[in-house]
Coordinates of C-alpha atoms and ligand atoms in Angstrom, one line a residue:
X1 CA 98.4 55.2 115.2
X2 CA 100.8 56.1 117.7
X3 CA 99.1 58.8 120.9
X4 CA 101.9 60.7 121.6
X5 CA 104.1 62.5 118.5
X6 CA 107.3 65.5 119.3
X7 CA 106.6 67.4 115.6
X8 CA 109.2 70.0 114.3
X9 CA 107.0 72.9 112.4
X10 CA 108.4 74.7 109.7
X11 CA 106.1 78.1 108.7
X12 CA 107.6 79.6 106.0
X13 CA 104.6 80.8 103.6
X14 CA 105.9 85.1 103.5
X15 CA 107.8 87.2 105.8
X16 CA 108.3 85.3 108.6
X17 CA 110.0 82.4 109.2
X18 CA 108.7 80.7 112.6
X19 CA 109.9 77.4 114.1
X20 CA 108.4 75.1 116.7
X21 CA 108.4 72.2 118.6
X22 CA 104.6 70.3 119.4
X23 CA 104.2 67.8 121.5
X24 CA 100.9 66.3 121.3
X25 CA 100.8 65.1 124.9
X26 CA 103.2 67.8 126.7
X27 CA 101.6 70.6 123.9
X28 CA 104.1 73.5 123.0
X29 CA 107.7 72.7 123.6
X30 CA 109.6 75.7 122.5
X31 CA 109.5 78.1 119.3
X32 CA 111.3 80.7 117.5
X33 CA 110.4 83.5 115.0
X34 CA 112.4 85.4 112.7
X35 CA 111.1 88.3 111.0
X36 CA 112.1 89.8 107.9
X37 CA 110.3 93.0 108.7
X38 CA 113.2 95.3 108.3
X39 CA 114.6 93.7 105.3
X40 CA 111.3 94.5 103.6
X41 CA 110.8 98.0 105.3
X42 CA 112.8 100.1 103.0
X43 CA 110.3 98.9 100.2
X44 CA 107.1 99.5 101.8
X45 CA 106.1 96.0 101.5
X46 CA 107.6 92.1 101.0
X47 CA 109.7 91.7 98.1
X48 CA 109.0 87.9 97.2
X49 CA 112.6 87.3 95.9
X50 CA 113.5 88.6 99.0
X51 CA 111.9 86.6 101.2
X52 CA 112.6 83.2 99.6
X53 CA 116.4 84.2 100.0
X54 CA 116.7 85.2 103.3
X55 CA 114.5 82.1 104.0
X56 CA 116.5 79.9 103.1
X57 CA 119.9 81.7 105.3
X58 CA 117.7 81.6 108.4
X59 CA 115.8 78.5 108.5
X60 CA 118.4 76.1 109.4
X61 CA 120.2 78.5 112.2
X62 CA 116.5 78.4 113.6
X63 CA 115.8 75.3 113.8
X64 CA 118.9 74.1 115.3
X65 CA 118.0 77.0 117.9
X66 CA 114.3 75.3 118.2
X67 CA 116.3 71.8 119.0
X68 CA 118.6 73.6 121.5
X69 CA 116.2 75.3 123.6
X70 CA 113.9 72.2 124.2
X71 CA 117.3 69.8 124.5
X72 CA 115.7 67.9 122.2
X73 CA 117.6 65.4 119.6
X74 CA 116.7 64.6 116.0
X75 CA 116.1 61.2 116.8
X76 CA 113.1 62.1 119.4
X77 CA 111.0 63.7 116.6
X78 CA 108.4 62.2 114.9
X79 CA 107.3 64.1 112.2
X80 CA 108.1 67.2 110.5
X81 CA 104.9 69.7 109.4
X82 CA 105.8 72.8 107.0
X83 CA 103.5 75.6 105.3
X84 CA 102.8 74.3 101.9
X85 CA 100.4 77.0 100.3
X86 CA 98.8 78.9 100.3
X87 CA 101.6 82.3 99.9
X88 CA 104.5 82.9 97.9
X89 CA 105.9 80.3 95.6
X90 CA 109.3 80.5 96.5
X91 CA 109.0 81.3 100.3
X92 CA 107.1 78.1 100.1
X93 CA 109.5 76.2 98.9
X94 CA 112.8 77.4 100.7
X95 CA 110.5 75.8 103.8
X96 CA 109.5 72.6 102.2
X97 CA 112.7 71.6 101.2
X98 CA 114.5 72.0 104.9
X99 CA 111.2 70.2 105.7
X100 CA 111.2 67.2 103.5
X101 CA 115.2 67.2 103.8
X102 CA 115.1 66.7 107.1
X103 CA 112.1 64.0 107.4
X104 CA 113.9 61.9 104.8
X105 CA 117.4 62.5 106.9
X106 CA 115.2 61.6 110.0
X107 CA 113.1 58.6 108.6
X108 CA 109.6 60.3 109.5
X109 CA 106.9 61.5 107.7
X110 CA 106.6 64.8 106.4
X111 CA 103.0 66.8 106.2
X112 CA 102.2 70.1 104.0
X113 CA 100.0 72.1 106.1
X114 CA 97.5 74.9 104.7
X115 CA 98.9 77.8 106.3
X116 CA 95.3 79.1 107.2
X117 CA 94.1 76.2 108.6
X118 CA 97.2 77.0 110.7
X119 CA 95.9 80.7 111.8
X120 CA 92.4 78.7 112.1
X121 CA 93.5 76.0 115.0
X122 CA 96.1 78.8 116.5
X123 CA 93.5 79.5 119.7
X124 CA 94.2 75.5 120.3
X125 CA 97.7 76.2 121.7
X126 CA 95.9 78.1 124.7
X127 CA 94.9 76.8 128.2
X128 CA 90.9 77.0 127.1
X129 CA 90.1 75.7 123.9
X130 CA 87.1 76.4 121.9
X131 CA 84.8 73.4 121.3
X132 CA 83.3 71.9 118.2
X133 CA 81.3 73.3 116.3
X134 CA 81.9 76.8 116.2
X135 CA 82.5 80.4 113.7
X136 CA 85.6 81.6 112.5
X137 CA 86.3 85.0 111.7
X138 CA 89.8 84.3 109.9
X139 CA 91.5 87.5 109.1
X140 CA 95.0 87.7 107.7
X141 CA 97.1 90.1 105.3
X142 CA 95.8 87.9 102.3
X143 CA 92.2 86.7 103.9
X144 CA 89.2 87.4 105.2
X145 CA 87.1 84.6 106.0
X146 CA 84.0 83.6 108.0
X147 CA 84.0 79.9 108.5
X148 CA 82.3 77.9 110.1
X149 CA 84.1 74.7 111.6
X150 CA 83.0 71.7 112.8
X151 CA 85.9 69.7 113.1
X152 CA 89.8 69.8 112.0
X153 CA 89.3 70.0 108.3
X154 CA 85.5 70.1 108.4
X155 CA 85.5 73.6 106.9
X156 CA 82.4 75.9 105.6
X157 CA 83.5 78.8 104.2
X158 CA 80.7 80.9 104.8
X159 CA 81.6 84.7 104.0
X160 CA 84.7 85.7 101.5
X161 CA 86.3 89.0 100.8
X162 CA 85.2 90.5 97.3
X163 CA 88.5 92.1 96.9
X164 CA 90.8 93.5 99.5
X165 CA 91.3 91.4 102.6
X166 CA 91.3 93.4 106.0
X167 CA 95.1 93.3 107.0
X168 CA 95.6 94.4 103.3
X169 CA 93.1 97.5 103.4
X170 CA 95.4 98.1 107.2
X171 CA 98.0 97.9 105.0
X172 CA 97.4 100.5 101.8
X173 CA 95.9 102.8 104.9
X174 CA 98.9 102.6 106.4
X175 CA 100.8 103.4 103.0
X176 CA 98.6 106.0 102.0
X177 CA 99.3 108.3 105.1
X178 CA 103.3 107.3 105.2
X179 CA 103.1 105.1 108.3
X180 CA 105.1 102.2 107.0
X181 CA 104.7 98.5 106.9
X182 CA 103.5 96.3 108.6
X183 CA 100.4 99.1 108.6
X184 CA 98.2 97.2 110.5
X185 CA 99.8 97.6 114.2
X186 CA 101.1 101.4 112.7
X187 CA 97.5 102.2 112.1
X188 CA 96.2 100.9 115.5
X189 CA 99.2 102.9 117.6
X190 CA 98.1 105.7 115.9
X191 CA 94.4 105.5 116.0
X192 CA 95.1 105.1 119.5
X193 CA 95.6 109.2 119.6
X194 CA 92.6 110.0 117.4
X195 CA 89.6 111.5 117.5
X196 CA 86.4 109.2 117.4
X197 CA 83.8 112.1 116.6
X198 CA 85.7 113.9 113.7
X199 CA 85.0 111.5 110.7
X200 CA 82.3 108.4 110.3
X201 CA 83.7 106.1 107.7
X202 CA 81.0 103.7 106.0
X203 CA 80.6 99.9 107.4
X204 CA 80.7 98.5 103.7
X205 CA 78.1 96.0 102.7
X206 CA 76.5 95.8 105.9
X207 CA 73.3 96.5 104.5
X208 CA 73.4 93.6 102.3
X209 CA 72.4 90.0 102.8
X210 CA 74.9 87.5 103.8
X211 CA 78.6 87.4 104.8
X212 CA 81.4 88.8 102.1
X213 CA 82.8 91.1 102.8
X214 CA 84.7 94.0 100.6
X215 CA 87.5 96.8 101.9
X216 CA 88.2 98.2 98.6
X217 CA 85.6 101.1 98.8
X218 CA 86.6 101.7 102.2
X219 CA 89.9 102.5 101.4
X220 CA 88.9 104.4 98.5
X221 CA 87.0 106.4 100.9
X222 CA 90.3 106.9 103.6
X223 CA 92.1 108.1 100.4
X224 CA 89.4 110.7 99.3
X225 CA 89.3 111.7 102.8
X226 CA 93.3 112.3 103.3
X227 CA 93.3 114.0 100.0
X228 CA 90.8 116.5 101.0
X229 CA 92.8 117.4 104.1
X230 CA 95.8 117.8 101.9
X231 CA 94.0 120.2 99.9
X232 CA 92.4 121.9 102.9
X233 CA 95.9 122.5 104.4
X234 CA 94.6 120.0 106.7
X235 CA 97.0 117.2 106.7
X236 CA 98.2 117.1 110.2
X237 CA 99.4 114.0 112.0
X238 CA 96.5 114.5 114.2
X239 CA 94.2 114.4 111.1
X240 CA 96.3 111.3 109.8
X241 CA 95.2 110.1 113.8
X242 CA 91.7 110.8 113.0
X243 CA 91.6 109.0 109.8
X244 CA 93.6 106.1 111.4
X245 CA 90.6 106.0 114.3
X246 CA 87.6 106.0 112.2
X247 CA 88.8 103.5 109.9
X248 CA 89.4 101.0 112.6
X249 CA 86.4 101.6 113.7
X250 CA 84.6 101.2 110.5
X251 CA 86.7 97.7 110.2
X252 CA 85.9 96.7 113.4
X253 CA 82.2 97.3 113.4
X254 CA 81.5 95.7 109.9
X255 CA 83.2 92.6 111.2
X256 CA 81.5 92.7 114.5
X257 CA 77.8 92.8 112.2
X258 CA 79.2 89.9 109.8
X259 CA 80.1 87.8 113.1
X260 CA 76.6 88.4 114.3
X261 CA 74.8 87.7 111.4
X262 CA 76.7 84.2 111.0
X263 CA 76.3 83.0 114.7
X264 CA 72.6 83.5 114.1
X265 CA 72.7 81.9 110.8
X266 CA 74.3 79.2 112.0
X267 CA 72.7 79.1 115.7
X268 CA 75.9 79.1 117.5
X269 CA 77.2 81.3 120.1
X270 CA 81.5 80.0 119.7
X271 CA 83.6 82.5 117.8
X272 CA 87.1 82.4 116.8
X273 CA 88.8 84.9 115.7
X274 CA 92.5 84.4 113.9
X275 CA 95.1 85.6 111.6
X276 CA 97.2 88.4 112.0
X277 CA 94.3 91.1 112.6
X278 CA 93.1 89.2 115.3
X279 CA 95.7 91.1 117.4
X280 CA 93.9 94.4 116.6
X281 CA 92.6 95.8 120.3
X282 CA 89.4 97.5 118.8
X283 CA 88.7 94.3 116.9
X284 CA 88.8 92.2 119.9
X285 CA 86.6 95.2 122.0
X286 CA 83.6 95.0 119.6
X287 CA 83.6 91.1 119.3
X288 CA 83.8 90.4 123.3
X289 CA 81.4 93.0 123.6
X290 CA 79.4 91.0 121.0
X291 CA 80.1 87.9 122.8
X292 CA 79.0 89.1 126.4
X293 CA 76.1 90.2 124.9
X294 CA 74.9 87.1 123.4
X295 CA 76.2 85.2 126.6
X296 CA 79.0 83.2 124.0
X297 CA 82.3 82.8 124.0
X298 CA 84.6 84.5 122.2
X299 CA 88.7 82.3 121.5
X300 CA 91.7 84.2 120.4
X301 CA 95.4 83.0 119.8
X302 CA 97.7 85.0 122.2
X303 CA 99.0 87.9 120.3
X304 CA 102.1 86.5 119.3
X305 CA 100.4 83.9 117.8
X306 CA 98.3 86.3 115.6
X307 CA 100.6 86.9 113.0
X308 CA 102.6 84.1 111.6
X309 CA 104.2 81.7 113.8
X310 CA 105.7 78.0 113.2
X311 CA 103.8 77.0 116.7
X312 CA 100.2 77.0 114.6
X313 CA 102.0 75.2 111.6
X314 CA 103.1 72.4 114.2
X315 CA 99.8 72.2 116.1
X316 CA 98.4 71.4 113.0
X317 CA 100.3 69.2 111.4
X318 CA 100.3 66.9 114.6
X319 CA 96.7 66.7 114.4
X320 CA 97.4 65.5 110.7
X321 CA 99.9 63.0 111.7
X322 CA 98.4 61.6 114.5
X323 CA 95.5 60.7 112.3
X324 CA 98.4 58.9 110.2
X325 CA 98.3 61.2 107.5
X326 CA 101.3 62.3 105.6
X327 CA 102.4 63.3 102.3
X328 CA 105.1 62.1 99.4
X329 CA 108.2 63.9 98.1
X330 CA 106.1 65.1 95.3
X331 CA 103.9 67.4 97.6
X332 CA 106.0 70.8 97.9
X333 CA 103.7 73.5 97.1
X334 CA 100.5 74.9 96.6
X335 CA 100.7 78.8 96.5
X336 CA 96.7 79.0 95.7
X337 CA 94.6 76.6 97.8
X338 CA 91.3 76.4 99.2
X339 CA 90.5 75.5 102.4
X340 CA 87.6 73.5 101.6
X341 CA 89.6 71.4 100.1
X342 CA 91.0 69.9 103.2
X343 CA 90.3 66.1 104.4
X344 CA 88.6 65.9 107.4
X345 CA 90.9 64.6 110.6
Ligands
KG4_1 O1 98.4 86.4 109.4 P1 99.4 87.3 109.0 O2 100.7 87.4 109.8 O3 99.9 87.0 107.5 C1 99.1 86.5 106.5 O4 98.8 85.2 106.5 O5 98.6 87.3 105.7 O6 98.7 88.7 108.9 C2 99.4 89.9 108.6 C3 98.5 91.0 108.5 C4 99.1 92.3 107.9 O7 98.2 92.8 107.0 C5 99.1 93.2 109.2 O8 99.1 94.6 108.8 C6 98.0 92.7 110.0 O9 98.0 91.3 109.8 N1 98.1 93.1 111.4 C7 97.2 93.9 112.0 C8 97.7 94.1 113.4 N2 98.8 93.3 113.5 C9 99.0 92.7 112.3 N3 96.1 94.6 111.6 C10 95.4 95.4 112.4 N4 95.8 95.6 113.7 C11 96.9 94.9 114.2 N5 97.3 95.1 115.5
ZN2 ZN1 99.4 84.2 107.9

């Protein structure tokens, strides 16, 4: 086992495609992110076939930009990390094959990394870094998690969403009053201009024991609500401002009560909170608030690093190779994978 590993991370798992350099002792040595928001834009969300193409034209431009802007050579890296599941099949694989290409060009081992597990050890590139054990509030476009951790691959997940994950329910909101996509920062900017006393949405399954979660009704209930204004002559974009506020709201809170609940359950007072809805402003208000209360701590990646990045994927699959392991040509992808799953590092 060697101490000190330079590791090229490939994150390629749906929109974005995000490269890095990691160095385990000197951390984060340089990264670059291209996004295909505007490719997918005219659609109103990511068209898979899409994705895997323009994946594959911007990948290698990327990471010869990655090597350029750290001065670094092939021959100084170590190891190469991509995402291999879980997200679309052939965005997947357009980054596993530059991946395992280039570790068999380079002689050094290649590692699929679970792209949550990613968003989970994201607050890790930071200057303070959340201790052992802790909770995990993990909420993505395709997740929602609670999970508690208690070491790299020691994962509990404790609280799962019935159906619709948060970013998605940001998402259909956002589609539902014409904002666009991504929804989830279009629905925050514009919540930011609406009224907090006009409409209280419900907190779903709050009043239930444990920690799933489900959006679904909730965005039933945005819909009925938007519909109503229609037919009231109502549908203003100060309404559609409205609506945007006391949905966030009613996301935020029910998260903030879930977080609660599992810190107690578990007796710990760490949170981390990840994934691309992590970068949400009133999310973040209610949990520090949470966390000042209880006198915890409360970890967050840097906002860039909410949504997806190659930096997380590289983190990660340094920790992987530094405990020695790695995988064969035969592991490419894995578009459905559980996190449980995971060997513990
Ligand atoms: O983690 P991520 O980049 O991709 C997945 O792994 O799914 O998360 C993307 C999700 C999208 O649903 C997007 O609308 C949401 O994160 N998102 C936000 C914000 N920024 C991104 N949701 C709420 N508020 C935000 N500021
Ligand atoms: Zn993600």
């Amino acid at each position: 086992m060697t101490d000190s590993l330079l590791v090229l991370g490939i994150e390629s798992s749906c929109d974005e495609t995000g490269v890095a350099l990691y160095d385990t002792q000197k951390g984060l040595i340089a990264h670059n992110l291209y996004t295909q928001i505007e490719l997918h834009a005219q659609y109103g969300g990511v068209v898979p076939e899409l994705a895997s193409r323009d994946h594959v034209l911007k990948l290698t431009p990327l990471i010869q930009k990655t090597l350029d802007d750290a001065s670094v050579t092939p021959q100084e890296i170590n190891g190469v990390a991509y995402t291999s599941g879980p997200g679309l099949m052939g965005a997947l694989l357009a980054g596993a094959s530059v991946a395992r290409s280039l570790a068999y060009a380079w002689k050094v081992p290649a590692v699929g990394v679970h792209h949550m597990e990613g968003h989970l050890l994201a607050p890790m590139l930071e200057d303070t870094q959340p201790e052992f054990p802790f909770i995990c509030l993990l909420i993505s476009g395709g997740h929602s998690m609670i999970i508690r951790v208690d070491g790299i691959g020691q994962y509990k997940v404790l609280g799962d969403t019935l159906d619709d994950a948060a970013g998605e329910a940001f998402d259909k909101t956002a589609k539902m009053l014409e904002l666009g996509y991504p929804g989830g920062p279009k629905v925050s900017a514009l919540a930011l201009q609406g009224n907090t006393d006009r409409y209280k949405f419900p907190r779903p399954m709050v009043d239930r024991p444990g920690l799933d979660m489900s959006f679904s009704g909730l965005k039933t209930f945005t819909l009925n609500t938007w519909l109503k204004a229609q037919k009231e002559n109502d549908a203003t974009d100060q309404t559609k401002a409205d609506i945007c506020r006391a949905f966030e709201l009613a996301v935020a809170d029910t998260l903030t009560i879930k977080c609660k609940r599992a810190l107690e359950q578990e007796g710990l007072n760490r949170l981390v909170v990840s994934g691309g809805v992590s970068a949400n402003r009133e999310i973040r208000a209610k949990l520090d608030a949470l966390m000042k209360k209880r006198k915890g701590e409360a970890f967050y990646p840097r906002l860039e690093f909410c949504t997806d990045n190659g930096a997380m994927i590289a983190y990660a699959g340094a920790q992987r190779l530094l405990a020695g392991e790695s995988h064969d040509l035969s592991f490419a992808a894995t578009p459905r994978w559980s996190l449980e799953e995971l060997e513990a590092v």
